[in-house]
XYZ file of C-alpha atoms in Angstrom:
338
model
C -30.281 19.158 -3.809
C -30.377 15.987 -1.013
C -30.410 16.414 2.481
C -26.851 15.770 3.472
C -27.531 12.287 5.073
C -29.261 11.536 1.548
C -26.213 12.357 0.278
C -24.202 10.454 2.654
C -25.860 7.624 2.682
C -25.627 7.507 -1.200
C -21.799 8.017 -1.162
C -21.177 5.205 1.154
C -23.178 2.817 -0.654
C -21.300 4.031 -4.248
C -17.956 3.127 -2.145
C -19.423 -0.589 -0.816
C -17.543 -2.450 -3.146
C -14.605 -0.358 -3.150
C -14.140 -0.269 0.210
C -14.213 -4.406 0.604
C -11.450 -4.028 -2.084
C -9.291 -1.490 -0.557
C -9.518 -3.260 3.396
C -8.284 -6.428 1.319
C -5.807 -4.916 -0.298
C -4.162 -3.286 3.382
C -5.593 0.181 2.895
C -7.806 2.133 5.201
C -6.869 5.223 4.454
C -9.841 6.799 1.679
C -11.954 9.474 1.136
C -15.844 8.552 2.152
C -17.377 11.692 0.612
C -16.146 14.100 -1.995
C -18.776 16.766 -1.580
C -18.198 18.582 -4.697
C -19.319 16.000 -6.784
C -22.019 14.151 -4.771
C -24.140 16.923 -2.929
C -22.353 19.369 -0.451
C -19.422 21.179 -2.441
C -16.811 22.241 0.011
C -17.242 19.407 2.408
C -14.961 16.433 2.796
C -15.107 13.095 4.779
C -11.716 11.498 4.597
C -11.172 8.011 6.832
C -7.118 7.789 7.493
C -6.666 4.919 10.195
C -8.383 5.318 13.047
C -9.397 8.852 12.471
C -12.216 10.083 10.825
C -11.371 14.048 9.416
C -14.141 16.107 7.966
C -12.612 19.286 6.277
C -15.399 22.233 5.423
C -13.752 24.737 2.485
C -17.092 26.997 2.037
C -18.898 27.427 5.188
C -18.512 26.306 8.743
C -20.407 22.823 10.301
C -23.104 23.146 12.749
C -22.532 20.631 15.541
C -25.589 18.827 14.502
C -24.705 18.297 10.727
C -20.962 16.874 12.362
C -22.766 14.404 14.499
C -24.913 13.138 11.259
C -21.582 12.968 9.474
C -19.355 11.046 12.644
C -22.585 8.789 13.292
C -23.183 7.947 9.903
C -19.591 7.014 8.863
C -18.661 4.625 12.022
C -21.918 2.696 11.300
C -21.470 2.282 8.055
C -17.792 1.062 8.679
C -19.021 -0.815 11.992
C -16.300 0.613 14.289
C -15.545 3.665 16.032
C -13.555 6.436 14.362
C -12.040 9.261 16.239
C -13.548 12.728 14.949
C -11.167 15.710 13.658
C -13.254 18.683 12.156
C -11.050 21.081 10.079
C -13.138 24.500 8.696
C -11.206 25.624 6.240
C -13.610 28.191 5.185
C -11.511 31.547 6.551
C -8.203 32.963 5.763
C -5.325 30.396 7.914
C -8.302 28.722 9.456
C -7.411 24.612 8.970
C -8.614 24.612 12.754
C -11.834 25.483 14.032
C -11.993 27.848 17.229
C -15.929 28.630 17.391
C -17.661 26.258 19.165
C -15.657 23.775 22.261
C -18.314 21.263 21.262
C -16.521 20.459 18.090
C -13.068 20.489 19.430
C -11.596 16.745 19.208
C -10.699 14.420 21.828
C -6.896 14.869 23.148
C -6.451 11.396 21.427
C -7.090 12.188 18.192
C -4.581 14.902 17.904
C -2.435 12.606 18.688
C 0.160 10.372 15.823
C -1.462 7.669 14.284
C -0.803 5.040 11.870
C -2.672 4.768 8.914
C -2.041 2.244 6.032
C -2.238 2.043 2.350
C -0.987 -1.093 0.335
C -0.147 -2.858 2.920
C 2.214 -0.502 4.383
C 2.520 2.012 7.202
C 2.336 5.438 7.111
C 2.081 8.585 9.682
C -0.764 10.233 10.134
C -1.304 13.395 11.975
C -4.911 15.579 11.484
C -3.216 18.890 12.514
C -0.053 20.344 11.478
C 1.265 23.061 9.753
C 1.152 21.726 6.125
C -1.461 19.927 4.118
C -3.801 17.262 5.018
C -2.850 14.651 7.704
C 0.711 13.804 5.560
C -0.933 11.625 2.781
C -2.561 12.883 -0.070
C -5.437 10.330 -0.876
C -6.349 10.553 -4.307
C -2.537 9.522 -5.323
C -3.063 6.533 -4.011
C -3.556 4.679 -7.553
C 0.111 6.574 -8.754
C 1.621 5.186 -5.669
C -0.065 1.412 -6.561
C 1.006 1.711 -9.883
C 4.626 2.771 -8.914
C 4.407 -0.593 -7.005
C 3.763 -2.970 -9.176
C 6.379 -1.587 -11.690
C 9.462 -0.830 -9.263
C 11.362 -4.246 -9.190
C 14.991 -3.774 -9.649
C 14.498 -0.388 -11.077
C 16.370 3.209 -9.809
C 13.669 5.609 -8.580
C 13.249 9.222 -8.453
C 11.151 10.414 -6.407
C 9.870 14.835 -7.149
C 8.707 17.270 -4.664
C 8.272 14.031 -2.687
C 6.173 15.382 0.213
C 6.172 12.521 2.858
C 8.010 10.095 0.413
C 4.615 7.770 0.455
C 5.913 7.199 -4.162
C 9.238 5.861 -2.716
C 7.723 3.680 0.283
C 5.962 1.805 -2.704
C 8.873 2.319 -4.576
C 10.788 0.420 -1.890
C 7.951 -2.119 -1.275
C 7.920 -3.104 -5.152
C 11.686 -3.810 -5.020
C 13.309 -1.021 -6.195
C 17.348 -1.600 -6.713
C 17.445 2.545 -5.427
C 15.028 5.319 -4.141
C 15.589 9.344 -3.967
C 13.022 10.978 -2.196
C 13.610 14.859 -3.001
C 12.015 17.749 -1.097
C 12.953 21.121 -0.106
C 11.537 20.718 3.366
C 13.009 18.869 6.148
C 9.695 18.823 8.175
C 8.162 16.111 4.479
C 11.468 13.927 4.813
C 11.565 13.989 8.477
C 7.860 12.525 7.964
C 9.295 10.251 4.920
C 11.769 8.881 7.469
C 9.027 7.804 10.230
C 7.118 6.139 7.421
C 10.108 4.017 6.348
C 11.111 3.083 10.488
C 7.101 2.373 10.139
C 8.306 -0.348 7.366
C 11.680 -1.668 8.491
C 11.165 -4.805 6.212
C 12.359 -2.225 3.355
C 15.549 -1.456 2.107
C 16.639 1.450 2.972
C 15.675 5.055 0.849
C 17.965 7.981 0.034
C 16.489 11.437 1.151
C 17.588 14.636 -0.378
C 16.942 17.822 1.068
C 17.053 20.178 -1.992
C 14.641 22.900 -4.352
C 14.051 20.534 -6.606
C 14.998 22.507 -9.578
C 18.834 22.349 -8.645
C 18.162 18.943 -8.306
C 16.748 17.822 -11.113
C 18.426 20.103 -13.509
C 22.260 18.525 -12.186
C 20.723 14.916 -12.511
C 19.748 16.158 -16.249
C 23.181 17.659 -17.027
C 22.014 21.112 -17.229
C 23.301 24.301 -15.667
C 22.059 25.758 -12.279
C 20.784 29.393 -12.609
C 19.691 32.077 -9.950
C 16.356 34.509 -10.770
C 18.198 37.657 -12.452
C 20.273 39.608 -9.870
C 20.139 37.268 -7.928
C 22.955 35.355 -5.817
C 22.363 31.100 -5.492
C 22.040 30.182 -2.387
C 23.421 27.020 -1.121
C 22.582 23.536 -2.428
C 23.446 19.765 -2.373
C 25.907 19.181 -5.333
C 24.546 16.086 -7.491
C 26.093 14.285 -9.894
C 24.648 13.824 -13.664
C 22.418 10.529 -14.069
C 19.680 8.792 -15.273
C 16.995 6.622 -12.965
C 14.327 4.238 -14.744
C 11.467 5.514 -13.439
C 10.803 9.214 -12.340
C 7.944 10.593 -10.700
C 7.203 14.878 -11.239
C 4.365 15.960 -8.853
C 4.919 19.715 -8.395
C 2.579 21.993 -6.444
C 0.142 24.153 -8.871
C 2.351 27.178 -7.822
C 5.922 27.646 -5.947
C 8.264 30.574 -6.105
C 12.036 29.844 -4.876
C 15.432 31.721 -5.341
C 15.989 29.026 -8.598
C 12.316 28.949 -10.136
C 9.125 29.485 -10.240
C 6.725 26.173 -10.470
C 3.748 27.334 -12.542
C 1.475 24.430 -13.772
C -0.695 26.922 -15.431
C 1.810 28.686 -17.334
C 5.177 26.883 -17.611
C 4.988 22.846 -16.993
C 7.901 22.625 -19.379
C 10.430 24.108 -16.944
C 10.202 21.178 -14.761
C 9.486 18.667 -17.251
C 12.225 19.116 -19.849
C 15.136 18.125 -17.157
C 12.743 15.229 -15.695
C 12.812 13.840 -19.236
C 15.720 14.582 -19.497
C 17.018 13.084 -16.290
C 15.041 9.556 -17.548
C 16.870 6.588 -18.294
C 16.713 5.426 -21.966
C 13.615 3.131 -21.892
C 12.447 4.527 -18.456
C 9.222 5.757 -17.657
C 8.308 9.309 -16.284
C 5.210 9.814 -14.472
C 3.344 13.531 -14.684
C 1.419 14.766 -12.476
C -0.956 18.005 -12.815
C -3.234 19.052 -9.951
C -4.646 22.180 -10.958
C -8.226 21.831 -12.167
C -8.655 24.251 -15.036
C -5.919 22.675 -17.069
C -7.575 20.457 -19.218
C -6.637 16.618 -19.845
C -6.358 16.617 -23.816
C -4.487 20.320 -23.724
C -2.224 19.376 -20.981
C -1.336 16.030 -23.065
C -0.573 17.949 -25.793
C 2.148 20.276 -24.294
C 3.766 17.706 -22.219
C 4.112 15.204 -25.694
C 5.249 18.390 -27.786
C 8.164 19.150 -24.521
C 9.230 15.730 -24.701
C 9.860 16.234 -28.855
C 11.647 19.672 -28.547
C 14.120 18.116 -25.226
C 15.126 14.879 -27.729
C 13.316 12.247 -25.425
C 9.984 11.729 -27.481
C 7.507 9.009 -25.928
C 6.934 5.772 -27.311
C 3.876 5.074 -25.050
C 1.619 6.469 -22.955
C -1.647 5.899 -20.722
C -3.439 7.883 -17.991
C -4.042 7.063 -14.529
C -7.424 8.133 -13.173
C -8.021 8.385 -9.195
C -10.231 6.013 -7.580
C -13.571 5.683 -7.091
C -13.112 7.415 -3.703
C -12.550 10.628 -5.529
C -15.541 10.604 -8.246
C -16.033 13.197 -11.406
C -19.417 13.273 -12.866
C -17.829 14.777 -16.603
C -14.554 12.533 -16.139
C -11.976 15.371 -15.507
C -10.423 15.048 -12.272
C -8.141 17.718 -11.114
C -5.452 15.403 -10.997
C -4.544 14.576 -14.054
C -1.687 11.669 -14.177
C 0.482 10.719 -17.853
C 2.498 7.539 -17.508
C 5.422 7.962 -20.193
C 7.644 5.613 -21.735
C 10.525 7.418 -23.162
């Protein structure tokens, strides 16, 4: 096993050419070190704008190893990152409380700006949901959603801080939806399109998205058994051209249950359903024992049984930024063409 600045050191130099693509292409938002794959599982070193975050799952940081880390990453990028150190290795514990040596600076807890494609999105290191309000390794989804929006409608699933309809937008979509059950996500999606005011415009719907999506499929709205509905936005039935289904691993609500393990089809039969003729639908599964070729299988054979089989498909790996020595990523990504 490598010393951790062996290991460092190696991970930055894997990203040099990466990195010179990425700052060319607008981004500086990327993830420096991927410790499970390149010599510290549990440890991440994530760059989003000016920040630096370094996120421990296993065991806590020692304030020397943090230094090595901070030190190591600013010279490597030649400028000065502000440090946030998240041990996550406890119960509720994003934050850590041990030591006031490894508490941040006031300034880096506050809002920042952090960009990705050439656009501008809000960052913030410590809140009350997940990661600082981008999740790096979609960044290729959102890229490819870019360069195939023009003129098309686009839906936009468990849309988290809307960053799949910003690049929606910026690739000249004719329509966005951006559809999340919390306000807090599409509050954030709203900053991130004031952030970008040369954009047109997005539509933000604050639903479950299994109401949702089922109405914009044409199928009926059910409550768990003795259960009573609560309320909901009322949608019309229609179809957009491109749809984008990125569901947590594992929700529970008064309509559904989101189980990636165990039932992917629930969610995916109205997506496909709610897919224009010719349209593409874009699948996304994050949970790491589901395998790639079994996965594929299911989601094809769902598509068959719901009358919307695919005519094409490809997958979308992450970037470099997130590497996987066997080639299985967690995230697994299908682009369909229905």
């Amino acid at each position: 096993m490598p010393s951790l600045d062996q290991a460092l050191r190696a991970a930055f130099d894997a990203r040099q050419q990466l990195l010179g693509e990425l700052h060319r292409q607008g981004t500086d938002c990327y993830r420096l070190f991927h410790g499970s794959q390149e010599g510290a599982p549990g440890l991440t070193v994530d760059r989003y704008g000016p920040q630096l975050m370094v996120q421990s799952f296993h065991h806590p940081l020692d304030h020397e190893a943090l230094r090595t880390i901070h030190q190591q990453a600013c010279s490597f990028l030649t400028q000065p990152l502000q440090l946030i150190y998240n041990d996550r290795s406890q119960s509720n514990s994003r934050i850590d409380r041990s030591d006031a040596v490894l508490q941040p600076e006031a300034a880096a807890l506050e809002d920042q700006i952090g960009h990705e494609w050439g656009l501008s999105y809000r960052v913030r290191a410590r809140h009350s949901g997940q990661d600082p309000l981008l999740f790096l390794d979609l960044r290729n989804v959102r890229g490819w959603v870019k360069a195939h929006s023009a003129g098309k409608s686009v839906l936009n699933l468990f849309a988290y801080t809307c960053g799949v309809g910003l690049c929606a937008a910026a690739g000249g979509a004719r329509e966005v939806w951006n559809v999340d059950f919390a306000e807090r996500n599409l509050a954030v999606g709203r900053e991130n399109g004031a952030l970008n005011p040369q954009l047109e415009p997005m539509h933000f719907i604050h639903s479950d998205c299994f109401p949702a999506i089922r109405q914009l499929a044409g199928l009926p709205v059910s409550a768990r058994r003795g259960r009573v509905l609560p309320h909901y936005p009322r949608l019309a039935q229609r179809p957009f051209d491109l749809v984008l289904l990125d569901p947590p691993a594992w929700a529970r609500s008064a309509f559904g249950t989101v189980d990636l393990l165990r039932d992917y089809q629930s969610l995916l039969k109205p997506a496909l359903l709610a897919t224009a003729d010719d349209g593409v639908l874009i699948c996304c599964n994050n949970l790491a024992k589901v395998p790639m070729d079994d996965w594929r299988s299911q989601v094809l054979r769902c598509a068959e049984k719901a009358g919307r089989p695919v005519r094409d498909w490809q997958s979308l790996a992450p970037a470099e930024d997130f590497p996987s020595h066997d080639g299985l990523p967690p995230l697994k990504v299908l682009i369909l063409r229905l």
